[in-house]
mmCIF file of C-alpha atoms in Angstrom:
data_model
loop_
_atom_site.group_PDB
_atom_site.id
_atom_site.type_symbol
_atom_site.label_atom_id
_atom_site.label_comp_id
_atom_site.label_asym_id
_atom_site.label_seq_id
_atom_site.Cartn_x
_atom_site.Cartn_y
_atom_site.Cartn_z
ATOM 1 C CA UNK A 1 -14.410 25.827 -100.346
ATOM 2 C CA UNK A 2 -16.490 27.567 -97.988
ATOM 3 C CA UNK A 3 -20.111 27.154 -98.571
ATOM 4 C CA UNK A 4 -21.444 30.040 -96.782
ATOM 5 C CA UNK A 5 -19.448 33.056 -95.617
ATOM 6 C CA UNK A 6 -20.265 36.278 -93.938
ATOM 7 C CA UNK A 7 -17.586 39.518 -93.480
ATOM 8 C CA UNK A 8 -16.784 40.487 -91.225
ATOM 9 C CA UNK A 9 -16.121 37.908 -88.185
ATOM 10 C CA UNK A 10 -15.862 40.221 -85.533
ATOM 11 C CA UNK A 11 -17.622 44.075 -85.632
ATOM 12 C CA UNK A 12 -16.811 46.480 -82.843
ATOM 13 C CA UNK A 13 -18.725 49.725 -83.126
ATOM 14 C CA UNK A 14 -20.174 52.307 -81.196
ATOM 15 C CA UNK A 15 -23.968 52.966 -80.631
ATOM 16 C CA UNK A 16 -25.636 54.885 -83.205
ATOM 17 C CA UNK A 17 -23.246 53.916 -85.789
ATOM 18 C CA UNK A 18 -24.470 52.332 -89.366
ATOM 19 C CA UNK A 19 -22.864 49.206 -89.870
ATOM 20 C CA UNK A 20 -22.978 46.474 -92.659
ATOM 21 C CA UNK A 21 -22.842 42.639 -92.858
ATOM 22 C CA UNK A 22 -22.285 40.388 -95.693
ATOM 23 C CA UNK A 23 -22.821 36.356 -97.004
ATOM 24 C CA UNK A 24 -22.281 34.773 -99.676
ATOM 25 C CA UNK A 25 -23.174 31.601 -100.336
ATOM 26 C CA UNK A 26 -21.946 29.330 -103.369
ATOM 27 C CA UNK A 27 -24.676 26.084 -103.044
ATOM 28 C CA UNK A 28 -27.022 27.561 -105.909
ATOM 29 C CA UNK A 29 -29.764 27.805 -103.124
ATOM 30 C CA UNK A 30 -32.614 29.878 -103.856
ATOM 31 C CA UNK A 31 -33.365 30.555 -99.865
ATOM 32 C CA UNK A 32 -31.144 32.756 -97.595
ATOM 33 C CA UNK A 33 -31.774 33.901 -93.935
ATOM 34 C CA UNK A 34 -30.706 35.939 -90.896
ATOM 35 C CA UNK A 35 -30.527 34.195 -87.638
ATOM 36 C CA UNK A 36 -29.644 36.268 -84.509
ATOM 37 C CA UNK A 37 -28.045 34.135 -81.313
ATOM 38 C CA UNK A 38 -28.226 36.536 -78.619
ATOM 39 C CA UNK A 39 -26.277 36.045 -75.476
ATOM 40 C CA UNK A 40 -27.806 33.297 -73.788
ATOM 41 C CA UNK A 41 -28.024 31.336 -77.068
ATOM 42 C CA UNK A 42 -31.214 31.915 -78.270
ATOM 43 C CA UNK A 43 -31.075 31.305 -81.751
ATOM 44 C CA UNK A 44 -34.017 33.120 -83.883
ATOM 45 C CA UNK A 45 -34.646 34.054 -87.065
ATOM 46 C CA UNK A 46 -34.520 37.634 -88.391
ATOM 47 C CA UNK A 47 -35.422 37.534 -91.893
ATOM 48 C CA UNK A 48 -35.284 35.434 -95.314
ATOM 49 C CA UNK A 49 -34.730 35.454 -98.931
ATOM 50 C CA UNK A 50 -35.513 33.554 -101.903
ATOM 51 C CA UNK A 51 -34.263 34.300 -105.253
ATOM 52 C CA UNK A 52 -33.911 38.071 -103.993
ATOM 53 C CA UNK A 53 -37.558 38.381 -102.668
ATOM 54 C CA UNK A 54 -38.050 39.026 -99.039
ATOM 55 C CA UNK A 55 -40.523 36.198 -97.530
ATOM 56 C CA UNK A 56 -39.998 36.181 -94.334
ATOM 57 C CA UNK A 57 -39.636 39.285 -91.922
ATOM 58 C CA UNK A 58 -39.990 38.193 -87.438
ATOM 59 C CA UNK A 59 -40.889 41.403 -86.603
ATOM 60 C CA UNK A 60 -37.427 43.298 -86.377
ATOM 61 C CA UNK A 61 -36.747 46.762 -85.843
ATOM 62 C CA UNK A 62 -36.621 48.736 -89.199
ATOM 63 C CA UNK A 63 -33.226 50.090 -88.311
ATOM 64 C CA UNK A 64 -32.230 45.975 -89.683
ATOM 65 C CA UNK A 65 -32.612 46.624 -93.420
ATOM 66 C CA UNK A 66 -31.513 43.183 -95.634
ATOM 67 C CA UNK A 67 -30.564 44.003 -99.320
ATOM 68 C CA UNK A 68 -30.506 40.791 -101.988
ATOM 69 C CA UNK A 69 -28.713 42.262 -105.154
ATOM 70 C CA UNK A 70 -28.405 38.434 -106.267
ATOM 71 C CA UNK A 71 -29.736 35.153 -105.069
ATOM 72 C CA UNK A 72 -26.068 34.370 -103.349
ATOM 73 C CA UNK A 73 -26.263 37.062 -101.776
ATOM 74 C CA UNK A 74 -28.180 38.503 -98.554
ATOM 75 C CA UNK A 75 -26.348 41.571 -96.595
ATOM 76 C CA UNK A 76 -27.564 42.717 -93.693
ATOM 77 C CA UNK A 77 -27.460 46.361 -92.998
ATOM 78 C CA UNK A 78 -28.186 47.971 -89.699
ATOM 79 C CA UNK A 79 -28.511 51.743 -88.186
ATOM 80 C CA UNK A 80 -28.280 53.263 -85.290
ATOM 81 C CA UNK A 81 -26.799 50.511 -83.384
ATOM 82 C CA UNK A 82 -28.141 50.175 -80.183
ATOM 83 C CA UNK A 83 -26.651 47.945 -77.726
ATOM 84 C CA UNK A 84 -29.014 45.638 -77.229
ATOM 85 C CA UNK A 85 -28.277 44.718 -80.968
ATOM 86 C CA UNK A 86 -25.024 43.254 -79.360
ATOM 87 C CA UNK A 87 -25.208 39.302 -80.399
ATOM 88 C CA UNK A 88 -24.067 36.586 -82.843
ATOM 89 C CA UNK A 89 -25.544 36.630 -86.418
ATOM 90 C CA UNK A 90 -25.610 33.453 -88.414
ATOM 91 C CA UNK A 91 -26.686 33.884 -92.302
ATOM 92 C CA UNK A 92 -27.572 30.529 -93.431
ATOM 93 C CA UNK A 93 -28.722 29.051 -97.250
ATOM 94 C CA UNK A 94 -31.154 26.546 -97.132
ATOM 95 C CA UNK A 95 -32.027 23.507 -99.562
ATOM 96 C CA UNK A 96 -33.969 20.469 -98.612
ATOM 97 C CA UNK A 97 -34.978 21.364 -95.173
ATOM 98 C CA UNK A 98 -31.049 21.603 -94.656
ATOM 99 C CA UNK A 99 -29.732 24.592 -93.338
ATOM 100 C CA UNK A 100 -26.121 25.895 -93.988
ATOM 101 C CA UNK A 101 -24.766 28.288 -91.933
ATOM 102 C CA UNK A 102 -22.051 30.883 -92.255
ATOM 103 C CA UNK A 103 -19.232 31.205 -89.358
ATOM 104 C CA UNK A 104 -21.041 33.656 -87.612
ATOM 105 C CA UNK A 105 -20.304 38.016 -87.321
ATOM 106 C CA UNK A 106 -19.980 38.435 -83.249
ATOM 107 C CA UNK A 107 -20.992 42.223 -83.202
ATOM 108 C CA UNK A 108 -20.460 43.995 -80.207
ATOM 109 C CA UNK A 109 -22.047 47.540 -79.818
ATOM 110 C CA UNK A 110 -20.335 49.822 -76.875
ATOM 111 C CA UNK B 1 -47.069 27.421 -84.909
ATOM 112 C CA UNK B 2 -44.678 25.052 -84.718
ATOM 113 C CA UNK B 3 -42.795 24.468 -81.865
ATOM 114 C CA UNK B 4 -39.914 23.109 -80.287
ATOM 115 C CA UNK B 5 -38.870 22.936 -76.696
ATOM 116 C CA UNK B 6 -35.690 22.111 -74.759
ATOM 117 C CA UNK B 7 -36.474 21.856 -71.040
ATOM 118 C CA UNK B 8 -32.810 22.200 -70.237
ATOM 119 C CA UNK B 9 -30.405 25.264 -70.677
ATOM 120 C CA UNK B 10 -27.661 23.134 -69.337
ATOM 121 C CA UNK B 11 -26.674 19.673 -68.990
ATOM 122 C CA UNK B 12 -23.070 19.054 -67.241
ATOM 123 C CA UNK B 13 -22.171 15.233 -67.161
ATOM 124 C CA UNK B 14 -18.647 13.175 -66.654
ATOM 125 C CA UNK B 15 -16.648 12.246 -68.923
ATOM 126 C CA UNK B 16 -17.866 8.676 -69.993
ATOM 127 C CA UNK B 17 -20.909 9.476 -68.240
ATOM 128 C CA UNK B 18 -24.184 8.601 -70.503
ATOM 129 C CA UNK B 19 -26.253 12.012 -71.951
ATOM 130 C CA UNK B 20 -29.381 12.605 -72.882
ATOM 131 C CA UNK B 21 -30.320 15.861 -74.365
ATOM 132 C CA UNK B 22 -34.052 16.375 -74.501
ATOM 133 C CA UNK B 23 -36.113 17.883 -77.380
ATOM 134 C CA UNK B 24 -40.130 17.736 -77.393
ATOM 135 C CA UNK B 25 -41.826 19.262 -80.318
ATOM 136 C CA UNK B 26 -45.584 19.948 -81.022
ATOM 137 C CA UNK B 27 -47.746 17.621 -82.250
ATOM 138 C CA UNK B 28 -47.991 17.505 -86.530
ATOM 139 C CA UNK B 29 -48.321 14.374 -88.348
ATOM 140 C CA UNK B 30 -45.265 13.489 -89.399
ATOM 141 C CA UNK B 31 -42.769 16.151 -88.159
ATOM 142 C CA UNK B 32 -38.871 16.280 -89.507
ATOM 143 C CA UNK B 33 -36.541 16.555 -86.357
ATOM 144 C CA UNK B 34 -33.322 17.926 -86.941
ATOM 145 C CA UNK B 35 -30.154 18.528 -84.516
ATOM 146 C CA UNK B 36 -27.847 20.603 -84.765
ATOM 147 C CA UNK B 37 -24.336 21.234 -82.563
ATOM 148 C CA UNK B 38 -22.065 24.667 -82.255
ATOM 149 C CA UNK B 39 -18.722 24.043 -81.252
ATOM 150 C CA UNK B 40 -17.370 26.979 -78.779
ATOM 151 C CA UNK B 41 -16.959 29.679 -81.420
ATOM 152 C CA UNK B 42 -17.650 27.626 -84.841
ATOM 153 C CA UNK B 43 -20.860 27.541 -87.066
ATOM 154 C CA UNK B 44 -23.485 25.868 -86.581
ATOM 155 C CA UNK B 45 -23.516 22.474 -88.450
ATOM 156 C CA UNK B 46 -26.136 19.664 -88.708
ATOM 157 C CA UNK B 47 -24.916 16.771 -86.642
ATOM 158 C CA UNK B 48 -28.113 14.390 -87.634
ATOM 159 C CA UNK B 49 -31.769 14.479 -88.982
ATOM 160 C CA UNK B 50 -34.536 11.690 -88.098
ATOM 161 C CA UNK B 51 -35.177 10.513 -91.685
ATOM 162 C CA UNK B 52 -31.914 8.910 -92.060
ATOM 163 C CA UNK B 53 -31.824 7.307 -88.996
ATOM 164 C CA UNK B 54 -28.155 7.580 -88.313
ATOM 165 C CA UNK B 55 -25.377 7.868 -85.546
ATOM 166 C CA UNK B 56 -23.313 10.959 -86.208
ATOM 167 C CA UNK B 57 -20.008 11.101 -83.285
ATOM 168 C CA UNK B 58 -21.808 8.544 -81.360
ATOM 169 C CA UNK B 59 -25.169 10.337 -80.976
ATOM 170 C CA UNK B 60 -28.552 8.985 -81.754
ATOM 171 C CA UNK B 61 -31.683 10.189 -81.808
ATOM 172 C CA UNK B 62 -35.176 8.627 -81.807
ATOM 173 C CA UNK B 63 -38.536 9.943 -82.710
ATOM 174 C CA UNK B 64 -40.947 9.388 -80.286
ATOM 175 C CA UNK B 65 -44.729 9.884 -81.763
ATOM 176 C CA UNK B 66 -46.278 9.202 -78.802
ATOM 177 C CA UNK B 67 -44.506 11.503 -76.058
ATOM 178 C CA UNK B 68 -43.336 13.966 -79.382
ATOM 179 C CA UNK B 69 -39.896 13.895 -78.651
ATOM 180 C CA UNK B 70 -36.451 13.802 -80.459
ATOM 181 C CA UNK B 71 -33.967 13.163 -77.472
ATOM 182 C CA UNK B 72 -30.370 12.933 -78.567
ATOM 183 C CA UNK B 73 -28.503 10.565 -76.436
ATOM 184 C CA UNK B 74 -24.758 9.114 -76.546
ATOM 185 C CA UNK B 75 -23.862 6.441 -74.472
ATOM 186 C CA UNK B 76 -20.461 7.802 -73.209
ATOM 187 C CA UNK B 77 -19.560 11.163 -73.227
ATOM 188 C CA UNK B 78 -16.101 12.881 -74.246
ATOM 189 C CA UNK B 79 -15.088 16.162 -73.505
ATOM 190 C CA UNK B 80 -15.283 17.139 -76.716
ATOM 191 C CA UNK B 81 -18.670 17.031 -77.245
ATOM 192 C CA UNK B 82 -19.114 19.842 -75.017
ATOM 193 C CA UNK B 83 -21.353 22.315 -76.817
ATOM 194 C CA UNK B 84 -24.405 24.180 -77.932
ATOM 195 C CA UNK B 85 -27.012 21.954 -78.840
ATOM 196 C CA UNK B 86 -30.440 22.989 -80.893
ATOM 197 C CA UNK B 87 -33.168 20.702 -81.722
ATOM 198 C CA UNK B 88 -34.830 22.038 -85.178
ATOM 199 C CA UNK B 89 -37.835 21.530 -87.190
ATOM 200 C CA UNK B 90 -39.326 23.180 -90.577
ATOM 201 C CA UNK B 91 -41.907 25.670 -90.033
ATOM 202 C CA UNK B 92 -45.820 24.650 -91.201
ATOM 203 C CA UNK B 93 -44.988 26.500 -94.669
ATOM 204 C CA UNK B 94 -41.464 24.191 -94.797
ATOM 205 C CA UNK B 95 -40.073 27.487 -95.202
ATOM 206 C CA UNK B 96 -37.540 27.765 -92.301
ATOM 207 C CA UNK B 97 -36.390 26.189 -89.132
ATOM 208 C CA UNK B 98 -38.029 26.248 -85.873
ATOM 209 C CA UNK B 99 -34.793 26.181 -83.462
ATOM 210 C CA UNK B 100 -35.871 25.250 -79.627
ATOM 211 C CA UNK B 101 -33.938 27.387 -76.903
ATOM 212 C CA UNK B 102 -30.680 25.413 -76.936
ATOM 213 C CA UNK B 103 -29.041 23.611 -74.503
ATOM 214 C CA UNK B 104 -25.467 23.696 -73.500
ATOM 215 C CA UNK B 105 -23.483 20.297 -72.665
ATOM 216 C CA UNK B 106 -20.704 20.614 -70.433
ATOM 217 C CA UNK B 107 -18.803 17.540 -70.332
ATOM 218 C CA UNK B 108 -15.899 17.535 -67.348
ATOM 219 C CA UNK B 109 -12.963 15.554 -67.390
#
């Protein structure tokens, strides 16, 4: 059973396109976040949820919307891809000071 | 703010060699050091915390109060170990994770 899992794995698009990610997470954690690993690794976080309420935004463009219809969910929805928005994007749940991540969604903007 | 730091982007050992991947965090109390390890293309997945003081794969890590570091460290390395590596700790609000920069371990045959 996977704990966490995002859709897709890999997203090839074109800049200025709209394009949606999604997780899921089954571990009955309240807390849910976007982490972006860019392409020398850096690993930072975007935003996070808990029990649908948005706590946390690090100052990221307003074309990244996240949408929590339920607290095992958190989709990430972004517009007008640019291509600096090229990168790795981890959702993770989080319980105890334990993070869980998803597989990853390697977008790649041309 | 907390903060953690990892000096080095990329450590590339032997095979067998010892490692010693370095994390220093800023000063708080009583911190909780985490680290975690990506496999080439896989999730990212805890590979050990402080408070349970355990060896995960052969890799330990201390916590050092007086120099505020969380090295991880494995006597002999395998070529599987090759990977990202991020040292982690919860934010002041316990919130979220503080991830330093990452380092890379290249272990060579």
């Amino acid at each position: 059973d996977t704990a966490v899992s995002q859709t897709p794995k890999y997203l090839v698009t074109q800049m200025g396109n709209d394009k949606s990610i999604k997780c899921e997470q089954n571990l009955g954690h309240d807390t849910m976040y976007w982490y972006k690993q860019d392409s020398k690794k850096f690993l930072k976080i975007m935003f996070s949820y808990n029990n649908k309420e948005l706590i946390i935004n690090e100052t990221v463009p307003n074309r990244f919307s996240p949408k929590s219809p339920d607290k095992a969910h958190l989709n990430l929805h972004i517009n007008s891809l640019e291509l600096g928005d090229s990168a790795v994007y981890f959702c993770a749940s989080f319980s105890g000071n334990y993070l869980h991540f998803g597989n990853g969604t390697r977008l790649t903007v041309t | 703010a907390q903060r953690v730091t990892q000096p080095e982007k990329l450590l590339s050992v032997f095979k067998g060699a010892p490692v010693e991947l370095k994390c220093n965090y800023s000063y708080s109390g009583s911190p909780e050091l985490f680290w975690y390890v990506q496999y080439s293309r896989q999730r990212l997945q805890l590979l050990l915390r402080h408070i349970s003081r355990e060896s995960i794969k052969g890799f330990t890590a201390d916590l050092n109060k007086g120099e505020t570091s969380f090295h991880l460290k494995k006597p002999f390395a395998q070529e599987e170990d090759s990977a990202m590596y991020y040292c982690a700790r919860p934010s002041n609000a316990g919130n979220m994770l503080t991830f330093g920069g990452g380092t890379r371990l290249m272990v060579k045959p």
